[in-house]
Coordinates of C-alpha atoms in Angstrom, one line a residue:
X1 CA 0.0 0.0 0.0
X2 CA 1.0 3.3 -0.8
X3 CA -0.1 6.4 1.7
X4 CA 0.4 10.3 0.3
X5 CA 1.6 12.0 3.0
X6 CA 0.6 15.4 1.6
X7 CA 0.8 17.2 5.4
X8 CA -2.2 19.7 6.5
X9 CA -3.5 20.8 9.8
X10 CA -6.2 19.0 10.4
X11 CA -7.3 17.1 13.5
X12 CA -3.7 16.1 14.5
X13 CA -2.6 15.8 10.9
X14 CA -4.7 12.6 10.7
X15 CA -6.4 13.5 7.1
X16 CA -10.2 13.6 7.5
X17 CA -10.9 10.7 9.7
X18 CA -14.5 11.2 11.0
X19 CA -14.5 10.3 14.9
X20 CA -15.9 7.9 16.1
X21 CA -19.4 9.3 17.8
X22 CA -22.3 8.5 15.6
X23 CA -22.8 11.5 14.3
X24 CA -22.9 11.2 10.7
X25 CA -20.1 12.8 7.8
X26 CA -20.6 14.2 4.4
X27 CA -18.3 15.1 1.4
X28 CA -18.7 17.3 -1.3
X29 CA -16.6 16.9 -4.1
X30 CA -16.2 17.0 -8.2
X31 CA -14.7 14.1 -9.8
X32 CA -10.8 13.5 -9.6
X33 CA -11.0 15.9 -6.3
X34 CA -9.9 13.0 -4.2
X35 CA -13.0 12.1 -2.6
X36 CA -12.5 8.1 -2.9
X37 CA -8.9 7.9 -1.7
X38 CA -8.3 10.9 1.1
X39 CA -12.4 10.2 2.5
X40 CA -13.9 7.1 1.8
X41 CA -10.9 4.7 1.7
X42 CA -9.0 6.3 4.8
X43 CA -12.8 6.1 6.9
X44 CA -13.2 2.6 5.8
X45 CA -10.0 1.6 7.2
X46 CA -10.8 3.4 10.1
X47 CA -14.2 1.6 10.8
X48 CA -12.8 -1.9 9.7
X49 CA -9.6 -1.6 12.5
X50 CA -12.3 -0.5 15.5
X51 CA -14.2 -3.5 14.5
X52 CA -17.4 -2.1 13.1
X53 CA -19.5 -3.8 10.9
X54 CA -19.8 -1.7 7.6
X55 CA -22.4 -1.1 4.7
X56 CA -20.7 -0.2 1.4
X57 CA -23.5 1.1 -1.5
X58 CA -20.6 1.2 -4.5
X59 CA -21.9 2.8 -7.5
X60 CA -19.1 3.2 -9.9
X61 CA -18.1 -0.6 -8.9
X62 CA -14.6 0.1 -8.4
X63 CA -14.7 0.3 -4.8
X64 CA -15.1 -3.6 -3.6
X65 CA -11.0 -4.4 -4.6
X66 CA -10.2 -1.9 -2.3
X67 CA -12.3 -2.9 0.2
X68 CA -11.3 -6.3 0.1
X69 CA -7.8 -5.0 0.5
X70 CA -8.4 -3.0 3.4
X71 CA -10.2 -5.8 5.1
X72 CA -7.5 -8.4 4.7
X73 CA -4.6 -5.6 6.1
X74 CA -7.2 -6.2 9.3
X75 CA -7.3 -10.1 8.9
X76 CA -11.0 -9.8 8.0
X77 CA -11.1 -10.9 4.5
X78 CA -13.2 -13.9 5.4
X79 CA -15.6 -11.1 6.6
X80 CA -16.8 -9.5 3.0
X81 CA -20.1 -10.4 2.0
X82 CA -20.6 -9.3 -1.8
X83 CA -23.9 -8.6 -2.5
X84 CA -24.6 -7.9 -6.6
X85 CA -22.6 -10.4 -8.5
X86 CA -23.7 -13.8 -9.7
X87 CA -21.3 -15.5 -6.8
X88 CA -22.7 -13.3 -4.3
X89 CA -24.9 -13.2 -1.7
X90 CA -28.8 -13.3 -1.9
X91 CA -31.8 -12.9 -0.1
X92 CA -35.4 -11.8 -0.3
X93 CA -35.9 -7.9 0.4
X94 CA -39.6 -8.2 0.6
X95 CA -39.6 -10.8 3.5
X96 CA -41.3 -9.5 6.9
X97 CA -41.4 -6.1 5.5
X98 CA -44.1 -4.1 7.0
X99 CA -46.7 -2.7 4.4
X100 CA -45.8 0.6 5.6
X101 CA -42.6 0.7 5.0
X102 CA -43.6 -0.6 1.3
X103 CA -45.6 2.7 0.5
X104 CA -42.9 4.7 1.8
X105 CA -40.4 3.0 -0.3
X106 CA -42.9 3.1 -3.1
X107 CA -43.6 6.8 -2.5
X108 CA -40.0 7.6 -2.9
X109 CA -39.6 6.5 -6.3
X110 CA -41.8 9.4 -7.8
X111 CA -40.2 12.8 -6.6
X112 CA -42.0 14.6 -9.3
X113 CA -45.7 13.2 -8.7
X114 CA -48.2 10.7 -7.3
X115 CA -51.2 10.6 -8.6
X116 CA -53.9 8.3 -9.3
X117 CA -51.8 5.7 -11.2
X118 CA -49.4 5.6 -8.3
X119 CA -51.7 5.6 -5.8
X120 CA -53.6 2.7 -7.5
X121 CA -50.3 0.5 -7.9
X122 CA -49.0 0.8 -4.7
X123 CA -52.3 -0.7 -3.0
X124 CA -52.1 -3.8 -5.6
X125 CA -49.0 -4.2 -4.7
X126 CA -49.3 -4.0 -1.1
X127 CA -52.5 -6.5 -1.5
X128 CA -51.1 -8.9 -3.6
X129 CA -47.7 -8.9 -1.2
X130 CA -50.4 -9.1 1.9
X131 CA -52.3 -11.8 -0.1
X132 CA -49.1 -14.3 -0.8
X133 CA -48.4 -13.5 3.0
X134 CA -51.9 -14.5 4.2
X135 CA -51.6 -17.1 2.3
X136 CA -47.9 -18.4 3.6
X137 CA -49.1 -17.6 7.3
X138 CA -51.8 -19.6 6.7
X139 CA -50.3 -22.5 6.0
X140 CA -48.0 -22.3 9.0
X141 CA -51.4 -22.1 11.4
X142 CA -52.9 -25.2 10.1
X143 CA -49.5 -26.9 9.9
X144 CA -49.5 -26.1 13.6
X145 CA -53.0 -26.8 14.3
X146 CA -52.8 -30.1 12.6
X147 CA -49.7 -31.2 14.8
X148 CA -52.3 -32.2 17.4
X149 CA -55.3 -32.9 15.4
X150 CA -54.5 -35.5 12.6
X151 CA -57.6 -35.0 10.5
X152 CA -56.9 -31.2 10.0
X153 CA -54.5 -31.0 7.3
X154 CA -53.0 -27.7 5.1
X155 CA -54.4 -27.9 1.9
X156 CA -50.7 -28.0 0.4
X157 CA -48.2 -30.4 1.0
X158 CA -45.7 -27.5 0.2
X159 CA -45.9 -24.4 2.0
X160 CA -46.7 -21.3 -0.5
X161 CA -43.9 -19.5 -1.2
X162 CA -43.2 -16.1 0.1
X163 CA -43.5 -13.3 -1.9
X164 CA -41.1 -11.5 -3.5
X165 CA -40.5 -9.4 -6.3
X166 CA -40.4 -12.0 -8.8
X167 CA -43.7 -13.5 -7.7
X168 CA -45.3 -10.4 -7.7
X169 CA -44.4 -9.9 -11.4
X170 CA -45.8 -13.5 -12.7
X171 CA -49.1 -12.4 -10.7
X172 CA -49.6 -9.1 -13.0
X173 CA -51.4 -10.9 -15.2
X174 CA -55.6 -11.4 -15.6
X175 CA -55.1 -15.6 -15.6
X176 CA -52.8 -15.1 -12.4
X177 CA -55.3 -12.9 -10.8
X178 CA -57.9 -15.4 -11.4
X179 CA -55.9 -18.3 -9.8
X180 CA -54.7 -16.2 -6.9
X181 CA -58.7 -15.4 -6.2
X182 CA -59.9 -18.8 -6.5
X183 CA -57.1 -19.9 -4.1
X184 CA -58.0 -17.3 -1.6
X185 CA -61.6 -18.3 -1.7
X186 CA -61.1 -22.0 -1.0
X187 CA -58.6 -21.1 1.9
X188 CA -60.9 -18.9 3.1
X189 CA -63.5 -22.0 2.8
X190 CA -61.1 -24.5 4.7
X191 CA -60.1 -21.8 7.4
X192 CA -63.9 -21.7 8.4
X193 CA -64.4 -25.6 8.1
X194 CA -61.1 -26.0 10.6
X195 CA -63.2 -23.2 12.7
X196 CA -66.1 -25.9 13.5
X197 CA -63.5 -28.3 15.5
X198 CA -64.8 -28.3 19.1
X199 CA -61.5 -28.7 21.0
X200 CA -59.8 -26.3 19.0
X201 CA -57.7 -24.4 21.5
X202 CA -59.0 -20.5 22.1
X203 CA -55.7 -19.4 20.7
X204 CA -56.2 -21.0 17.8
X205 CA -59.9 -20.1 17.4
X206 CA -58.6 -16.3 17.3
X207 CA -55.9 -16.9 14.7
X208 CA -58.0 -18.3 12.7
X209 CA -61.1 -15.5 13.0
X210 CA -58.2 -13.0 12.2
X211 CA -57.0 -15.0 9.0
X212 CA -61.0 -15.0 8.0
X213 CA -61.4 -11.7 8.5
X214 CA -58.2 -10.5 6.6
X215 CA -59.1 -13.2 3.3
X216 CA -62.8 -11.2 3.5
X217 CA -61.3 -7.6 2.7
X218 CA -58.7 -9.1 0.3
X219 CA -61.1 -10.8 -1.8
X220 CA -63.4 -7.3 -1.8
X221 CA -59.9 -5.7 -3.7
X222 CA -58.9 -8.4 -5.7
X223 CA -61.8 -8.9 -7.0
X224 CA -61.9 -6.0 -9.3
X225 CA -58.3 -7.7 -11.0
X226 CA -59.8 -10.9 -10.9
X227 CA -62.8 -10.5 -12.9
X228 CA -60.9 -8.8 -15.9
X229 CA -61.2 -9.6 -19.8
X230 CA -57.8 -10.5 -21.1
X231 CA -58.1 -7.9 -24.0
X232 CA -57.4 -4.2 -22.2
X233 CA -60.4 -2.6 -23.6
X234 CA -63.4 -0.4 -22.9
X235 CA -64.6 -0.2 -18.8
X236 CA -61.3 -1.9 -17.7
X237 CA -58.8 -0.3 -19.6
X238 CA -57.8 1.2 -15.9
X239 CA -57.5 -1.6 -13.7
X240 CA -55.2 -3.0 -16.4
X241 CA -53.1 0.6 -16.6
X242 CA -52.7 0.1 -13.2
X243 CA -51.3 -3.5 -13.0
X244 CA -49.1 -2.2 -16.1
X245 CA -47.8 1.2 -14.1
X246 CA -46.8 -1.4 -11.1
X247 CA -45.1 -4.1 -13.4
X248 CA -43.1 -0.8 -15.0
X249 CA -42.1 0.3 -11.2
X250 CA -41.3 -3.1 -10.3
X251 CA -39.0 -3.9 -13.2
X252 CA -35.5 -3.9 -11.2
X253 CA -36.5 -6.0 -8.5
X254 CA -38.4 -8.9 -10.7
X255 CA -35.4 -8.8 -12.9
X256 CA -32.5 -9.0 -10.2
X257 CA -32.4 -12.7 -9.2
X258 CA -30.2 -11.2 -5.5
X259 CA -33.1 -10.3 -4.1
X260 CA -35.8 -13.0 -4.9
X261 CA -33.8 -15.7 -2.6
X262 CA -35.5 -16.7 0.9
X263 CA -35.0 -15.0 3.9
X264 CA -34.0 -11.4 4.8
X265 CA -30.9 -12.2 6.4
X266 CA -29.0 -8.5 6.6
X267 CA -29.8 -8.1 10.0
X268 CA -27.9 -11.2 11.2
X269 CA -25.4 -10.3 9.1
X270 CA -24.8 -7.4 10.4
X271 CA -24.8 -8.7 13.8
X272 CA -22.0 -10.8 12.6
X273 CA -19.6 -8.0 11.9
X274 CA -20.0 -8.6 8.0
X275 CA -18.3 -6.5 5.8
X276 CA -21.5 -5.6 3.3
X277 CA -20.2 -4.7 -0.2
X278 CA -23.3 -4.0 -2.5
X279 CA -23.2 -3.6 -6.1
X280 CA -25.9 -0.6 -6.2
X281 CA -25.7 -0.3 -10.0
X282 CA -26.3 -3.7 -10.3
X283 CA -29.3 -4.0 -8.0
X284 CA -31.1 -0.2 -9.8
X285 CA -31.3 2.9 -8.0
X286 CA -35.3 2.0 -6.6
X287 CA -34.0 -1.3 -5.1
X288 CA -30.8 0.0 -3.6
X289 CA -32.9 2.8 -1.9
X290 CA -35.2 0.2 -0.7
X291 CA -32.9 -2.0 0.6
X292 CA -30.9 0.5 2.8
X293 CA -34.2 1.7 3.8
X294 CA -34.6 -2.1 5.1
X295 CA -31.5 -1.7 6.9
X296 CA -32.1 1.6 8.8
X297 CA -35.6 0.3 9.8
X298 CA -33.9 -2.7 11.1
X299 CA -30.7 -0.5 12.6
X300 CA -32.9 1.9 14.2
X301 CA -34.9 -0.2 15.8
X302 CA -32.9 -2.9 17.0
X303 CA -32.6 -2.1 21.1
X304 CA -36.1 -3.6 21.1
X305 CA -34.9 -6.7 20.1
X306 CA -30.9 -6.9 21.3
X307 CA -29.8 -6.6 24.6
X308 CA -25.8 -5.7 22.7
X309 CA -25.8 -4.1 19.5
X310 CA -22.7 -4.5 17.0
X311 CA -21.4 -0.3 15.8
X312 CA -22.1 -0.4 12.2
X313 CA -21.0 2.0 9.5
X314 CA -22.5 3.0 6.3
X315 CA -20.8 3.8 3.3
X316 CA -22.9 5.7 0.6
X317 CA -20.8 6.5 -2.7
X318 CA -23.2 8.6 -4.9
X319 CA -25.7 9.4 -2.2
X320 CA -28.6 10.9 -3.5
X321 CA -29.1 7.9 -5.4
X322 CA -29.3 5.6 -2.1
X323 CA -30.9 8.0 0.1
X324 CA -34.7 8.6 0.5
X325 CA -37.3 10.8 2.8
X326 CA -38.6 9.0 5.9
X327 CA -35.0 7.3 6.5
X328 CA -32.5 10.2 6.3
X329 CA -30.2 10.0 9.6
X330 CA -30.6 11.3 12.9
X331 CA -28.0 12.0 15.5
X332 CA -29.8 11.4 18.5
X333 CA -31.7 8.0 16.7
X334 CA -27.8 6.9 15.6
X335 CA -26.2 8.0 18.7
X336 CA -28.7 5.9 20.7
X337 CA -28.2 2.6 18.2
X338 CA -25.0 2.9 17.4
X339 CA -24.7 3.2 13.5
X340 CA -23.6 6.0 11.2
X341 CA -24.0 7.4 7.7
X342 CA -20.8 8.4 6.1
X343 CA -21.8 9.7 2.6
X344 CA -20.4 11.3 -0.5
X345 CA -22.1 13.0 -3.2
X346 CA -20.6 15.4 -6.1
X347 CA -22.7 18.2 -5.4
X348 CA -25.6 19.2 -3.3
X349 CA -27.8 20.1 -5.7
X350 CA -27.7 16.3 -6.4
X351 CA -29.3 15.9 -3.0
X352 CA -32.1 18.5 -3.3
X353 CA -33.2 17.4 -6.9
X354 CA -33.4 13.8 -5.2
X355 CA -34.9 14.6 -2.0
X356 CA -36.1 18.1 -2.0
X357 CA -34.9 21.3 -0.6
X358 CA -36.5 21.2 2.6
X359 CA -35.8 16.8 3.4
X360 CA -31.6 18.1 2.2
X361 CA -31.9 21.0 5.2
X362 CA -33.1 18.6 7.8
X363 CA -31.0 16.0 6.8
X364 CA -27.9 18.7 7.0
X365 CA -28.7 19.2 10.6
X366 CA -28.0 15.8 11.8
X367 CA -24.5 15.9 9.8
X368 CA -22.1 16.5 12.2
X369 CA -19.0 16.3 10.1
X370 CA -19.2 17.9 6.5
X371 CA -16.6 18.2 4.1
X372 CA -15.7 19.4 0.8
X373 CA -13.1 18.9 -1.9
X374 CA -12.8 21.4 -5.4
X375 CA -17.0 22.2 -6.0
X376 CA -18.0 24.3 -8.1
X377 CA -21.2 25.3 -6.1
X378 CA -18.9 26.4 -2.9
X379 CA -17.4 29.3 -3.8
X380 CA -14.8 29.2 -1.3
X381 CA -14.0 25.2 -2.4
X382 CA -13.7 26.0 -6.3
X383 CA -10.1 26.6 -6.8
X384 CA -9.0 24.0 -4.3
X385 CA -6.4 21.3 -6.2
X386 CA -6.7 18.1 -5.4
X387 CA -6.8 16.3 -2.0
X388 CA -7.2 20.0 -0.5
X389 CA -10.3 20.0 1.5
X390 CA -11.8 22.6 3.5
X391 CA -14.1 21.0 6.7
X392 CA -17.7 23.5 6.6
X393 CA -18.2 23.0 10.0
X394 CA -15.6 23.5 12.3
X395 CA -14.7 27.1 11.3
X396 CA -14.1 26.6 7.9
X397 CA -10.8 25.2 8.2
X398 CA -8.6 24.1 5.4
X399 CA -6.6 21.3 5.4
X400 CA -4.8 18.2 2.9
X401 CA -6.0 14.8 3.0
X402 CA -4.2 11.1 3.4
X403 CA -5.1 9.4 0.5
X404 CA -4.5 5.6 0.3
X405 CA -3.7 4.3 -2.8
X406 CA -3.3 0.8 -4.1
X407 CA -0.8 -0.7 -6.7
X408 CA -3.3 -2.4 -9.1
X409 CA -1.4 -6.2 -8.7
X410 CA -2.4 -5.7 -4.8
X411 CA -6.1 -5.5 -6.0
X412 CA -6.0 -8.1 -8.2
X413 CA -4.1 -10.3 -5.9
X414 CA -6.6 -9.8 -3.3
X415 CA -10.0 -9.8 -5.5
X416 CA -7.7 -13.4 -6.9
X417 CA -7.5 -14.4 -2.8
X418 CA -11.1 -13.8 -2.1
X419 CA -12.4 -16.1 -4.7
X420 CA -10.2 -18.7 -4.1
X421 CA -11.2 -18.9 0.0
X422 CA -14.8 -18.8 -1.0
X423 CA -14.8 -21.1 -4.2
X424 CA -15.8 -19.5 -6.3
X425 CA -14.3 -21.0 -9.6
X426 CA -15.5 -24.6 -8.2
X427 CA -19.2 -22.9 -7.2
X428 CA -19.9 -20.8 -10.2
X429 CA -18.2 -22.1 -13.2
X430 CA -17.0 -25.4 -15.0
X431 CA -13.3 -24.4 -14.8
X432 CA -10.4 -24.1 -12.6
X433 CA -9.0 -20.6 -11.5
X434 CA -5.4 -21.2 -12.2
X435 CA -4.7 -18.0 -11.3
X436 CA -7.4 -16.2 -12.8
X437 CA -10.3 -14.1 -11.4
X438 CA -13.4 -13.3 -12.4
X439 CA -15.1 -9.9 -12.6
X440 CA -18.3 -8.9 -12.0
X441 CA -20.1 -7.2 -15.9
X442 CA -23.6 -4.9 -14.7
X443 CA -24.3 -4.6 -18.3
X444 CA -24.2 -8.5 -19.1
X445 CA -24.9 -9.9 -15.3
X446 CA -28.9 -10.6 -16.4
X447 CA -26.9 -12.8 -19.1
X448 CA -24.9 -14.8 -16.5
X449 CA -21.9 -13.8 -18.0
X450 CA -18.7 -12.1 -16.1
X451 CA -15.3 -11.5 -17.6
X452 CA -12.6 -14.0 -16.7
X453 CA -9.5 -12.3 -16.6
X454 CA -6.6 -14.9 -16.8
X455 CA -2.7 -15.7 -15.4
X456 CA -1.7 -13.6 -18.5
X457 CA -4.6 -10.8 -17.4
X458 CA -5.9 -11.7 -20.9
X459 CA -9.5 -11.6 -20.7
X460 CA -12.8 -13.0 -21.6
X461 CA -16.4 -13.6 -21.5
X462 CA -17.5 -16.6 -19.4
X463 CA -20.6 -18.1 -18.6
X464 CA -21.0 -18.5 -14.6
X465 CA -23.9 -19.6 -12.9
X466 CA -25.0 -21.2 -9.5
X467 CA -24.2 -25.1 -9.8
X468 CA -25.8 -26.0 -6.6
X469 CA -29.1 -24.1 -7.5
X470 CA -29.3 -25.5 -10.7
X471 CA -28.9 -29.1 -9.0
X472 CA -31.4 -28.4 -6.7
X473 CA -34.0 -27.3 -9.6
X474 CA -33.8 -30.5 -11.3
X475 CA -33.9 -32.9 -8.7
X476 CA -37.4 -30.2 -7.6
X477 CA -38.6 -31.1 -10.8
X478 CA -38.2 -34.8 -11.4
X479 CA -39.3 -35.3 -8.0
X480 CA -42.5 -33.6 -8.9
X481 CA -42.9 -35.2 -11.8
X482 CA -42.2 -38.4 -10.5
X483 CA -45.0 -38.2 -7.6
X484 CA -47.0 -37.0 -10.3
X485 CA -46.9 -40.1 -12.6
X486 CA -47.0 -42.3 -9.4
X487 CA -50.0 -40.7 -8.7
X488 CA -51.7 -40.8 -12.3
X489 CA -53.7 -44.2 -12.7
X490 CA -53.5 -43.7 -16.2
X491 CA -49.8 -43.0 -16.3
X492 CA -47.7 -46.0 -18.8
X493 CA -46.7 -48.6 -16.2
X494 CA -44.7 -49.7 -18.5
X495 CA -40.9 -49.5 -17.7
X496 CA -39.0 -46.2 -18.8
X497 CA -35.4 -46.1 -20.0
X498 CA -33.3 -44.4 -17.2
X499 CA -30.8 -41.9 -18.8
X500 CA -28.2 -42.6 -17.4
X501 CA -27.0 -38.5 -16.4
X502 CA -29.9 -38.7 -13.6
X503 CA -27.7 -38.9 -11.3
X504 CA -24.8 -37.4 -12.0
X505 CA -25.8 -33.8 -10.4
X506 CA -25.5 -35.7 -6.8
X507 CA -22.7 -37.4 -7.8
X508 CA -20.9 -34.2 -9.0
X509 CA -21.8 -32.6 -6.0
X510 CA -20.4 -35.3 -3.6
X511 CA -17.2 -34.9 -5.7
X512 CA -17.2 -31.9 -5.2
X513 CA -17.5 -32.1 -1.3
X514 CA -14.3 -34.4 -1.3
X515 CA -12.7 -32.1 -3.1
X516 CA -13.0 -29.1 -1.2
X517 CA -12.6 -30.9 1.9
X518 CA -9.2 -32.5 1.2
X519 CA -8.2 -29.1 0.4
X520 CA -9.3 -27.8 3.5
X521 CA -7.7 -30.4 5.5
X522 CA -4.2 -29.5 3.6
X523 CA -4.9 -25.8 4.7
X524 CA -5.6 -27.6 7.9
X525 CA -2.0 -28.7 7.9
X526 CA -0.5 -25.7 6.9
X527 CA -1.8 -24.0 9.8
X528 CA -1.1 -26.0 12.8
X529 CA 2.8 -25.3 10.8
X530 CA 2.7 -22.3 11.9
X531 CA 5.4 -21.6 14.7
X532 CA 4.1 -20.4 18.4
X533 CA 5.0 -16.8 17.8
X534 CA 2.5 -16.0 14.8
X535 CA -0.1 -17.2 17.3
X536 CA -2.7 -14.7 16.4
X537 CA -2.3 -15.4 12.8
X538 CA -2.5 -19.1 14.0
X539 CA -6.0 -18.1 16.0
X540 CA -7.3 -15.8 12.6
X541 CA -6.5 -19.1 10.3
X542 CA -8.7 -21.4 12.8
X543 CA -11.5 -19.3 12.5
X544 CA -11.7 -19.1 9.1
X545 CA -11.1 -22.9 8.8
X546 CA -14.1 -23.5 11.0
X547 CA -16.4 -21.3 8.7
X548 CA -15.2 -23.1 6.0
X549 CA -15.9 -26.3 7.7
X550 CA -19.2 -25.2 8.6
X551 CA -20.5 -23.4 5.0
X552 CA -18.5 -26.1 2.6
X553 CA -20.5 -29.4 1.9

């Protein structure tokens, strides 16, 4: 690593590290001003050595190598969770919300109005999310109920799936309306049929009056959807504008497969003392601001729910992008929750066309720490050369940063490290790293392609996609369809030719497995090599040997 040690006066000549208090920071700053290297970078360091968990929205994608660098100068490389690319993390960001926080997030989206076609979407939306719910929920009850009454059964073998993003957009459609209403009125049938068993505890006689009453007022909405032509014509031409204007709003999130997995697991993450990088242009600007509006909800409330809270840190390149009204931050609400916004944006004017004048000024006052590099807008900051900063708080005071720069075969090394501890080559593609690594294309990541950039640092396109997923697909689907035919009386009883690839997923996979294990067990080796006086790097190799053990098959 190399550090510019370009002097100044500021706070002790440290560059502009934001202290430690929960406050909040902001910096101005025009392109090529320095902004990434002498704020973000030097801050992120900062965080990662005091042990914080930290949030990273990157949206120029250039920020994660860096990160990944920073975090193994820690020895918390094993720590970065990537969120964005096809090898990283997923999860669903519509499970448990609360349908308050969805027409807040859906508000957001239109700054300039929201009218009658918004208004209209955002209560399908919120129904059909509160329908697949109901329905899930319901499920679970009679699962439950069942446990000590044999002869009241769900009427699903499966549960229902919860909803997400992607289920919402197959729904948008008059047949899927139809099937969704039908399903709701024979579950509302069954709920009142369970409702007739006399030793039914009282506790379940009120769970299931409440499930009754909430499949009555959804069937009064969906109703309207349901009874629909298939042609958009005449009377209905509005109902079907308004499942149109949602499936338009909705596009990022039923198109980005990182956030229709199961579970919203950020929190625990978090908890964890995860290093979060997220790929915000791969995810869209709507679903980025949603999902760090998941994260604050979550942050600010989670004293309810935690008796000791982990300090967490938010990083938010390009932040008017990322930032919406109704979860700007707070001093008193961070202070109290430990967590803190550290943002960057090129201009405020970005801000105020984003969020609006007055949101910008209240949002200002719970900055503590605000900064600015050359900008145009600040007349005493437009003449400043780069890595010259002036802080707008405390008396206007002037002062050079520490930028941190990187030599780029340190970032590929590292970004060539990471995927080799996590698999990724052996997870995500049919061939071996040998010294390659892959990179993560926005433009082509719908495609599942990424660039393979070789030994030589020749590089390519190259298919990548989730083996285990796939694997898990198939054997879905052929168990399906074998129950099905077992089922069928007038399925051919006549005996099939087995191909003989049927099982070769498993067997792949338990290759696999041996694989990775007898390469952990060599790691395994290495380490206990070690001599007694690298005993913390001893101690930092056994924990990540027992995450391996414990994620690896």
């Amino acid at each position: 690593m190399a550090v510019g040690f370009l002097g100044g006066n500021f706070e002790g000549n440290d560059g502009i590290l934001v202290p430690l208090d929960f406050k909040n920071s902001i910096c101005f700053g025009q392109t090529g001003s320095g902004k990434t290297t002498g704020y973000i970078l030097p801050n992120i360091q900062s965080r990662l050595s005091a042990g914080h968990s930290v949030v990273i929205f990157d949206y120029k994608g250039n920020l994660h190598a860096h990160v990944k660098k920073l975090a193994k100068e820690c020895g918390r490389l094993g720590d970065v969770v990537e969120i964005g690319p096809i090898w990283g993390h997923r999860f669903n960001l519509l499970c448990n919300i609360a349908i308050k926080d969805i027409e807040q997030w859906y508000r957001s989206l239109f700054t300039k109005k929201y009218d009658y076609w918004e208004i209209a979407s955002c209560s399908l939306f919120k129904t059909l999310y509160a329908v697949q719910r109901f329905l899930y929920e319901s499920h679970g009850i009679l699962e439950k109920i069942h446990s000590y009454y044999d002869y009241i059964e769900p009427l699903d073998k499966e549960r229902p799936a919860y909803p997400t993003f992607a289920w919402i957009g197959e729904t948008l459609n008059v047949a899927s309306m139809r099937a969704l209403m039908e399903k709701l009125h024979v579950v509302h049938k069954y709920l009142f049929l369970s409702l007739e068993v006399e030793e039914l505890h009282n506790e379940d006689k009120n769970a299931l009056l409440c499930l009754i009453e909430e499949s009555e007022r959804f069937s009064a909405f969906l109703s309207r959807y349901a009874k629909l032509k298939e042609e958009d014509s005449g009377d209905e031409s509005g109902n079907h504008g308004v499942m149109s204007c949602l499936l338009n709003t909705i596009q990022d999130g039923i198109e980005c497969d990182v956030v229709n997995g199961e579970g919203f697991d950020l929190p625990e993450l978090i908890e964890q003392k995860k290093i979060i990088i997220i790929y915000a242009d791969t995810l869209g600007q709507s679903i980025a601001r949603l999902l760090n509006q998941r994260i604050f909800a979550f942050l600010a409330r989670r004293t309810i729910f935690l008796k000791e809270i982990q300090p967490v840190s938010i990083f938010i390149d390009e932040a008017h992008r990322v930032l919406a009204p109704g979860c700007l931050p707070e001093v008193s609400l961070c202070r109290e929750n430990c967590f803190e916004y550290l943002m960057s944006v090129q201009d405020r004017i970005l801000l105020e066309n984003a969020l609006g004048e007055h949101d910008v000024e209240e949002m200002m006052v719970n900055v503590a720490h605000q900064i600015s590099f050359k900008n145009d807008s600040i007349s005493t900051c437009n003449t400043l050369e780069p890595f010259y900063y002036r802080n707008l708080v405390q008396n206007a005071r002037f002062g050079k940063a520490r930028p941190i720069f990187f030599d780029k075969h340190e970032l590929v090394a590292v970004v060539r490290e990471y995927q080799q501890l996590f698999c990724v080559f052996e997870r995500f593609t049919d061939m071996p790293q040998n010294g390659g690594y892959l990179v993560h294309d926005v433009d082509k990541s719908n495609d599942s392609i990424a660039i393979f950039v070789d030994a030589d640092d020749v590089a390519r396109e190259l298919r990548v996609y989730d083996k285990h997923k796939l694997y898990e697909k198939w054997q879905s689907k052929t168990s399906r369809r074998t129950n099905h035919e077992s089922l069928d009386p007038s399925a051919d009883s006549r005996p099939k030719l087995q191909a003989p690839q049927a099982h070769q997923p498993q067997d792949t996979i338990d290759d696999f497995s041996q694989t990775i294990n007898k390469k952990l067990e060599e790691f395994r080796v290495q380490i206990l090599q070690i001599q007694d006086r690298d005993k913390q790097i001893q101690d930092e190799l056994e924990r990540i040997y027992a995450l391996l053990k414990r994620l690896l098959p």
